[in-house]
Each structure stands twice: as C-alpha cells, then as structure tokens.
mmCIF file of C-alpha atoms in Angstrom:
data_model
loop_
_atom_site.group_PDB
_atom_site.id
_atom_site.type_symbol
_atom_site.label_atom_id
_atom_site.label_comp_id
_atom_site.label_asym_id
_atom_site.label_seq_id
_atom_site.Cartn_x
_atom_site.Cartn_y
_atom_site.Cartn_z
ATOM 1 C CA MET A 1 -101.431 -7.995 -94.157
ATOM 2 C CA ARG A 2 -97.958 -9.782 -95.006
ATOM 3 C CA HIS A 3 -95.702 -9.653 -97.618
ATOM 4 C CA PRO A 4 -96.125 -11.054 -100.562
ATOM 5 C CA ALA A 5 -99.884 -9.388 -101.103
ATOM 6 C CA TYR A 6 -100.522 -9.805 -104.540
ATOM 7 C CA GLY A 7 -102.478 -6.857 -106.356
ATOM 8 C CA LEU A 8 -103.664 -4.947 -102.196
ATOM 9 C CA LEU A 9 -101.967 -1.741 -101.256
ATOM 10 C CA ARG A 10 -99.765 -2.784 -98.062
ATOM 11 C CA PRO A 11 -99.462 0.453 -96.160
ATOM 12 C CA VAL A 12 -95.551 0.082 -94.719
ATOM 13 C CA THR A 13 -94.961 4.218 -93.056
ATOM 14 C CA GLU A 14 -96.923 6.365 -91.958
ATOM 15 C CA THR A 15 -96.439 7.888 -95.406
ATOM 16 C CA ALA A 16 -95.505 4.917 -98.145
ATOM 17 C CA SER A 17 -97.220 1.525 -99.082
ATOM 18 C CA VAL A 18 -96.434 -1.279 -101.156
ATOM 19 C CA LEU A 19 -98.903 -2.629 -104.831
ATOM 20 C CA LEU A 20 -96.196 -5.085 -105.712
ATOM 21 C CA CYS A 21 -96.644 -6.984 -108.821
ATOM 22 C CA ASN A 22 -97.880 -10.508 -109.907
ATOM 23 C CA ASN A 23 -93.955 -11.117 -112.203
ATOM 24 C CA PRO A 24 -91.810 -13.244 -109.747
ATOM 25 C CA GLY A 25 -88.863 -14.137 -111.144
ATOM 26 C CA LEU A 26 -85.410 -15.273 -110.474
ATOM 27 C CA MET A 27 -84.439 -11.767 -111.154
ATOM 28 C CA THR A 28 -87.833 -10.382 -109.432
ATOM 29 C CA LEU A 29 -88.469 -12.208 -106.571
ATOM 30 C CA ASP A 30 -91.727 -12.249 -104.965
ATOM 31 C CA GLY A 31 -92.439 -9.349 -108.366
ATOM 32 C CA THR A 32 -91.964 -5.869 -108.573
ATOM 33 C CA ASN A 33 -93.233 -3.122 -105.562
ATOM 34 C CA THR A 34 -95.091 -0.357 -106.995
ATOM 35 C CA TRP A 35 -94.773 2.449 -103.858
ATOM 36 C CA VAL A 36 -97.246 4.814 -103.306
ATOM 37 C CA LEU A 37 -96.338 7.712 -101.430
ATOM 38 C CA ARG A 38 -98.930 10.264 -99.843
ATOM 39 C CA GLY A 39 -98.942 12.530 -96.950
ATOM 40 C CA LYS A 40 -101.179 13.288 -94.020
ATOM 41 C CA GLY A 41 -103.529 15.066 -95.797
ATOM 42 C CA SER A 42 -102.797 14.627 -98.641
ATOM 43 C CA ASP A 43 -105.166 14.414 -101.791
ATOM 44 C CA GLU A 44 -102.636 13.333 -104.414
ATOM 45 C CA MET A 45 -100.048 10.511 -104.513
ATOM 46 C CA VAL A 46 -96.391 9.954 -105.677
ATOM 47 C CA LEU A 47 -95.820 6.608 -107.698
ATOM 48 C CA VAL A 48 -92.415 5.450 -107.571
ATOM 49 C CA ASP A 49 -91.640 2.236 -110.245
ATOM 50 C CA PRO A 50 -95.152 1.624 -112.240
ATOM 51 C CA GLY A 51 -93.608 -1.818 -112.726
ATOM 52 C CA PRO A 52 -93.552 -3.640 -115.419
ATOM 53 C CA GLU A 53 -96.095 -3.387 -118.591
ATOM 54 C CA ASP A 54 -99.205 -5.456 -117.167
ATOM 55 C CA ASP A 55 -102.694 -5.062 -117.806
ATOM 56 C CA GLU A 56 -103.603 -6.286 -113.694
ATOM 57 C CA HIS A 57 -100.986 -3.886 -112.723
ATOM 58 C CA VAL A 58 -102.127 -0.779 -114.042
ATOM 59 C CA ALA A 59 -105.813 -0.824 -113.414
ATOM 60 C CA LYS A 60 -104.934 -1.632 -109.729
ATOM 61 C CA ILE A 61 -102.534 1.708 -109.850
ATOM 62 C CA ALA A 62 -105.154 3.732 -111.676
ATOM 63 C CA GLU A 63 -107.963 2.543 -109.144
ATOM 64 C CA LEU A 64 -105.941 4.608 -106.569
ATOM 65 C CA GLY A 65 -106.379 8.489 -107.144
ATOM 66 C CA ALA A 66 -104.671 11.538 -108.595
ATOM 67 C CA ILE A 67 -101.187 10.430 -109.830
ATOM 68 C CA PRO A 68 -99.809 13.816 -110.999
ATOM 69 C CA LEU A 69 -96.278 13.225 -110.605
ATOM 70 C CA VAL A 70 -94.068 9.176 -111.395
ATOM 71 C CA LEU A 71 -90.623 9.252 -110.517
ATOM 72 C CA ILE A 72 -88.048 6.261 -112.508
ATOM 73 C CA SER A 73 -85.126 4.724 -110.139
ATOM 74 C CA HIS A 74 -83.763 3.219 -113.192
ATOM 75 C CA ARG A 75 -84.033 2.152 -116.269
ATOM 76 C CA HIS A 76 -84.981 -1.367 -116.542
ATOM 77 C CA ASP A 77 -88.659 -3.071 -118.001
ATOM 78 C CA ASP A 78 -89.877 -4.247 -114.470
ATOM 79 C CA HIS A 79 -89.454 -1.127 -113.049
ATOM 80 C CA THR A 80 -90.815 1.141 -116.118
ATOM 81 C CA GLY A 81 -92.918 -0.495 -118.419
ATOM 82 C CA ALA A 82 -95.952 -0.015 -117.157
ATOM 83 C CA ILE A 83 -95.183 4.289 -117.889
ATOM 84 C CA ASP A 84 -96.903 4.905 -121.286
ATOM 85 C CA LYS A 85 -100.251 3.076 -120.126
ATOM 86 C CA ILE A 86 -100.047 4.034 -116.223
ATOM 87 C CA VAL A 87 -99.667 8.277 -118.350
ATOM 88 C CA GLU A 88 -102.401 7.265 -120.231
ATOM 89 C CA ARG A 89 -104.714 6.152 -117.834
ATOM 90 C CA THR A 90 -104.116 8.731 -115.386
ATOM 91 C CA GLY A 91 -102.093 11.723 -116.435
ATOM 92 C CA ALA A 92 -98.697 11.473 -114.365
ATOM 93 C CA VAL A 93 -96.105 13.069 -115.174
ATOM 94 C CA VAL A 94 -93.250 10.597 -115.797
ATOM 95 C CA ARG A 95 -89.670 12.377 -114.039
ATOM 96 C CA ALA A 96 -86.470 9.698 -114.282
ATOM 97 C CA VAL A 97 -82.974 9.938 -115.149
ATOM 98 C CA GLY A 98 -82.621 8.948 -118.352
ATOM 99 C CA SER A 99 -84.522 10.991 -121.613
ATOM 100 C CA GLY A 100 -86.297 7.977 -122.619
ATOM 101 C CA PHE A 101 -88.920 7.629 -119.333
ATOM 102 C CA LEU A 102 -89.224 11.474 -119.125
ATOM 103 C CA ARG A 103 -92.860 11.986 -119.962
ATOM 104 C CA GLY A 104 -94.691 15.220 -118.910
ATOM 105 C CA LEU A 105 -92.527 18.760 -118.945
ATOM 106 C CA GLY A 106 -91.109 17.782 -115.171
ATOM 107 C CA GLY A 107 -86.983 16.852 -116.474
ATOM 108 C CA PRO A 108 -84.794 14.729 -115.675
ATOM 109 C CA LEU A 109 -83.741 14.033 -111.657
ATOM 110 C CA THR A 110 -80.725 15.653 -110.918
ATOM 111 C CA ASP A 111 -78.866 14.114 -107.594
ATOM 112 C CA GLY A 112 -79.987 16.324 -104.164
ATOM 113 C CA GLU A 113 -83.268 17.716 -105.642
ATOM 114 C CA VAL A 114 -86.027 18.100 -103.747
ATOM 115 C CA ILE A 115 -89.622 16.645 -105.332
ATOM 116 C CA ASP A 116 -92.332 18.422 -103.052
ATOM 117 C CA ALA A 117 -94.559 16.779 -104.099
ATOM 118 C CA ALA A 118 -98.178 14.999 -102.284
ATOM 119 C CA GLY A 119 -97.697 16.154 -98.542
ATOM 120 C CA LEU A 120 -93.889 15.387 -98.907
ATOM 121 C CA LYS A 121 -90.945 16.467 -99.305
ATOM 122 C CA ILE A 122 -88.416 13.503 -101.588
ATOM 123 C CA LEU A 123 -84.135 13.384 -101.678
ATOM 124 C CA VAL A 124 -83.270 12.405 -105.016
ATOM 125 C CA MET A 125 -80.151 10.433 -104.569
ATOM 126 C CA ALA A 126 -78.187 8.635 -107.257
ATOM 127 C CA THR A 127 -77.031 4.990 -106.277
ATOM 128 C CA PRO A 128 -74.863 4.109 -109.147
ATOM 129 C CA GLY A 129 -73.393 0.452 -110.061
ATOM 130 C CA HIS A 130 -76.567 -1.857 -109.941
ATOM 131 C CA THR A 131 -77.066 0.521 -113.513
ATOM 132 C CA ALA A 132 -75.444 3.561 -114.621
ATOM 133 C CA ASP A 133 -78.647 5.696 -114.220
ATOM 134 C CA SER A 134 -79.580 3.618 -110.365
ATOM 135 C CA LEU A 135 -81.764 6.341 -107.676
ATOM 136 C CA SER A 136 -82.735 5.653 -104.678
ATOM 137 C CA PHE A 137 -85.603 7.899 -102.953
ATOM 138 C CA VAL A 138 -85.170 9.115 -99.596
ATOM 139 C CA LEU A 139 -87.866 10.156 -96.879
ATOM 140 C CA ASP A 140 -88.011 11.299 -93.538
ATOM 141 C CA ASP A 141 -88.138 8.128 -91.962
ATOM 142 C CA ALA A 142 -87.747 5.471 -95.413
ATOM 143 C CA VAL A 143 -85.420 5.175 -98.068
ATOM 144 C CA LEU A 144 -86.479 3.641 -101.513
ATOM 145 C CA THR A 145 -83.285 1.771 -102.705
ATOM 146 C CA ALA A 146 -84.828 0.599 -105.713
ATOM 147 C CA ASP A 147 -82.281 -3.263 -107.283
ATOM 148 C CA THR A 148 -79.049 -0.836 -104.542
ATOM 149 C CA VAL A 149 -80.834 -3.246 -101.752
ATOM 150 C CA LEU A 150 -83.354 -5.636 -101.638
ATOM 151 C CA GLY A 151 -85.238 -6.636 -99.216
ATOM 152 C CA ARG A 152 -83.963 -10.193 -99.932
ATOM 153 C CA GLY A 153 -80.183 -11.446 -101.285
ATOM 154 C CA THR A 154 -78.255 -9.799 -102.672
ATOM 155 C CA THR A 155 -77.916 -7.066 -106.098
ATOM 156 C CA VAL A 156 -76.937 -8.101 -109.613
ATOM 157 C CA ILE A 157 -74.190 -5.551 -111.745
ATOM 158 C CA ASP A 158 -75.982 -5.111 -114.801
ATOM 159 C CA SER A 159 -73.436 -6.620 -117.967
ATOM 160 C CA GLU A 160 -74.750 -3.023 -119.465
ATOM 161 C CA ASP A 161 -73.505 -0.432 -117.401
ATOM 162 C CA GLY A 162 -73.576 -1.489 -114.060
ATOM 163 C CA ALA A 163 -69.939 -0.725 -112.147
ATOM 164 C CA LEU A 164 -68.503 -2.322 -109.112
ATOM 165 C CA GLY A 165 -66.844 0.362 -107.486
ATOM 166 C CA GLU A 166 -69.542 2.580 -108.405
ATOM 167 C CA TYR A 167 -71.852 -0.037 -106.287
ATOM 168 C CA LEU A 168 -69.292 -0.470 -103.606
ATOM 169 C CA GLU A 169 -69.592 3.770 -103.036
ATOM 170 C CA SER A 170 -73.861 3.910 -103.444
ATOM 171 C CA LEU A 171 -73.971 1.673 -100.885
ATOM 172 C CA LYS A 172 -71.366 3.631 -98.639
ATOM 173 C CA ARG A 173 -73.373 6.878 -99.049
ATOM 174 C CA LEU A 174 -77.225 4.697 -98.524
ATOM 175 C CA GLN A 175 -75.543 3.897 -94.924
ATOM 176 C CA GLY A 176 -74.383 6.947 -93.533
ATOM 177 C CA LEU A 177 -78.500 7.720 -93.676
ATOM 178 C CA GLY A 178 -78.599 5.646 -91.064
ATOM 179 C CA HIS A 179 -81.574 3.273 -89.567
ATOM 180 C CA ARG A 180 -84.363 4.031 -90.989
ATOM 181 C CA THR A 181 -86.639 1.423 -92.966
ATOM 182 C CA VAL A 182 -85.497 0.132 -96.724
ATOM 183 C CA LEU A 183 -88.342 0.733 -99.026
ATOM 184 C CA PRO A 184 -86.338 -2.111 -101.497
ATOM 185 C CA GLY A 185 -87.980 -2.529 -105.526
ATOM 186 C CA HIS A 186 -87.599 -6.053 -104.550
ATOM 187 C CA GLY A 187 -88.456 -8.459 -102.180
ATOM 188 C CA PRO A 188 -90.394 -6.926 -98.123
ATOM 189 C CA ASP A 189 -89.301 -3.611 -96.659
ATOM 190 C CA LEU A 190 -86.964 -4.306 -93.615
ATOM 191 C CA ASP A 191 -85.476 -2.778 -90.750
ATOM 192 C CA ASP A 192 -82.596 -0.991 -90.622
ATOM 193 C CA LEU A 193 -80.528 0.441 -93.870
ATOM 194 C CA GLU A 194 -77.579 0.822 -92.007
ATOM 195 C CA ALA A 195 -77.065 -2.654 -90.504
ATOM 196 C CA VAL A 196 -78.405 -4.126 -94.282
ATOM 197 C CA THR A 197 -76.226 -2.009 -96.346
ATOM 198 C CA ALA A 198 -73.056 -3.335 -93.602
ATOM 199 C CA MET A 199 -74.314 -6.309 -94.848
ATOM 200 C CA TYR A 200 -73.846 -6.047 -98.183
ATOM 201 C CA LEU A 201 -70.803 -4.116 -97.392
ATOM 202 C CA ALA A 202 -68.616 -7.715 -96.180
ATOM 203 C CA HIS A 203 -70.810 -10.192 -98.270
ATOM 204 C CA ARG A 204 -68.731 -7.746 -101.473
ATOM 205 C CA GLU A 205 -65.453 -7.450 -100.099
ATOM 206 C CA GLN A 206 -65.901 -11.118 -98.999
ATOM 207 C CA ARG A 207 -66.753 -12.297 -102.941
ATOM 208 C CA LEU A 208 -63.448 -10.224 -104.105
ATOM 209 C CA ASP A 209 -61.665 -12.407 -101.155
ATOM 210 C CA GLN A 210 -63.197 -15.206 -103.335
ATOM 211 C CA VAL A 211 -62.337 -14.509 -106.700
ATOM 212 C CA ARG A 212 -58.955 -13.103 -105.576
ATOM 213 C CA GLY A 213 -58.605 -16.752 -104.614
ATOM 214 C CA ALA A 214 -59.953 -18.417 -107.335
ATOM 215 C CA LEU A 215 -57.539 -16.738 -110.059
ATOM 216 C CA ARG A 216 -54.812 -18.134 -107.673
ATOM 217 C CA ALA A 217 -56.252 -21.448 -108.186
ATOM 218 C CA LEU A 218 -57.984 -21.404 -111.535
ATOM 219 C CA GLY A 219 -55.024 -18.721 -112.746
ATOM 220 C CA ASP A 220 -55.476 -15.079 -114.808
ATOM 221 C CA ASP A 221 -56.893 -16.201 -117.361
ATOM 222 C CA ALA A 222 -59.609 -18.249 -115.892
ATOM 223 C CA THR A 223 -63.159 -17.295 -117.532
ATOM 224 C CA THR A 224 -66.375 -15.648 -115.913
ATOM 225 C CA ARG A 225 -68.016 -19.053 -115.638
ATOM 226 C CA GLN A 226 -65.391 -20.726 -114.441
ATOM 227 C CA ILE A 227 -64.749 -18.527 -111.608
ATOM 228 C CA VAL A 228 -68.404 -18.200 -110.903
ATOM 229 C CA GLU A 229 -68.233 -22.048 -111.097
ATOM 230 C CA HIS A 230 -65.573 -22.037 -108.190
ATOM 231 C CA VAL A 231 -67.247 -19.410 -105.779
ATOM 232 C CA TYR A 232 -70.223 -19.397 -106.669
ATOM 233 C CA THR A 233 -71.545 -23.003 -104.979
ATOM 234 C CA ASP A 234 -73.706 -20.991 -102.618
ATOM 235 C CA VAL A 235 -75.850 -20.696 -105.188
ATOM 236 C CA ASP A 236 -78.738 -21.443 -107.393
ATOM 237 C CA GLU A 237 -77.383 -22.689 -110.518
ATOM 238 C CA ASN A 238 -80.215 -21.941 -112.596
ATOM 239 C CA LEU A 239 -78.806 -17.648 -111.714
ATOM 240 C CA TRP A 240 -75.188 -18.769 -112.353
ATOM 241 C CA ASP A 241 -75.483 -16.676 -115.963
ATOM 242 C CA TYR A 242 -76.855 -13.499 -113.902
ATOM 243 C CA ALA A 243 -73.579 -14.506 -111.904
ATOM 244 C CA GLU A 244 -71.170 -14.333 -114.636
ATOM 245 C CA TRP A 245 -72.391 -10.231 -115.099
ATOM 246 C CA SER A 246 -71.204 -9.529 -111.224
ATOM 247 C CA VAL A 247 -67.896 -11.915 -111.225
ATOM 248 C CA GLN A 248 -67.133 -9.753 -114.446
ATOM 249 C CA ALA A 249 -66.970 -6.800 -112.779
ATOM 250 C CA GLN A 250 -64.881 -7.891 -109.471
ATOM 251 C CA LEU A 251 -62.719 -8.525 -112.636
ATOM 252 C CA ASP A 252 -63.246 -5.182 -114.068
ATOM 253 C CA TYR A 253 -62.898 -3.774 -110.259
ATOM 254 C CA LEU A 254 -59.872 -5.954 -109.534
ATOM 255 C CA ARG A 255 -57.821 -4.952 -112.885
ATOM 256 C CA SER A 256 -58.496 -1.521 -112.596
#
C-alpha cells in the first residue's frame, strides 16, 4: 500500500501502522493520520490521535482489536473529535496534556514520561509551538511528530496559543533525535527526521528574513495581511488567511 490509502491500515515500520481518515483539506492535507502502535507479539495496541468525529473512521478503528490506551498529540479537533466515540466503542483510557481530553484514570501526559504499553516503550516529548500542548511520541526507530513536522509542506503556528520561539526550540529538540523515521499527523511518512527538521529550521529563518525585509519596505506599521501579500507569493492565496497566523507569530518573535 502507498500513501494515501483511506480506510486501510497501512504498515509503515515494524511497530507503527497508519489509518488515514478521509478528511482532506487545506489544513489537513490528505487527511488526519491515526497511528496504531503495537510491539512484536502484543495482542494490544496504542492509538495515537483518533481523528475527527467521523463515523466511518471510528468504525474502522474499532475493528482493529484491543485498544486499551489512546494518546493525544494536541488539542485540535481533527485529532481529538472522535475521542468519546472511540471510548464508547473500545473502553480505552485517553491521555493528553489538556485535562479536557482525559478519559479514564491514566492522568495527564508529562514531558519525559516513558509509557510501557502494547509491548513498546513510548517516550513523551513536549514539542510546543504549533500549539502550547503539542507533543511528539518517540519510538526506538521513529517519531510521531503530529503537526510539529508534517509529511508535506510546513506547519502553521496556531493563533490562539502557538509561539514561534517555542516552535523553533521544539524543532531543534527533535533534530537532536537523529536519523529516525518521521510519522506525521498529516501527509506521508518521511525517512529522516534530522534532515526534515534542518529544512524546517532553514525555512523559518528564511521567512523571518523575508518579514524583516517586508517591514523595511512597507514600514513598521504594516498589517499582517500586507506582509503576507508581500512575502507569501509562493503560497496558494487560499492559505493566506492561515499565513497571517504565522506572520503574527513571526512579528511577535521579532519584537520580543
């Protein structure tokens, strides 16, 4: 099987498979990746990000088998909307940073915690920036990066609680994990985390230089829209509203 494969469990590594939800869009790319983790010989699975409230996707997840634990990478609805329907169908404990997504007695996830489940050890890594509560999950040979590193394109900084400074530090932290497979929240899996994060960091520095140039050309009182129109000429205009979020994050970063 190749990406994208809707409704089919696609093996990616020895321990990680992906079930792609059929919710493609400007922000979700081909759709939301629900990751299914299982160690060799385990009869149970760990689910990462059940996806949006989509009955067909929920039914496919419920058919997979025993899922005692669900992990949440961050608060966005395209990753969390199905939580209650999954719990209803599987009885799973759901763990996340935010208390609003906790179900059962597992408690909140914490940075540096090692989860021993489904024959695996899963390291929880705080990678804020896209959102304040963003997490990545580290396996022996791969990293689930959610929306911090995507399989295609680059990440938008959330306008509510995202922060570019934190995001850059998270990318550097991920880069330090070396040459592992990238298992993203959207888009295809990638071969080399170190190379991808280096590209992301270079892209962000390029955008910051472009914003500095825009401010010199347009004046310090330029609006985010004016800067987007000046800088993001290589981006589909349908995405310019979202690009304003990133420009605001860049301005906040430069001014701080």
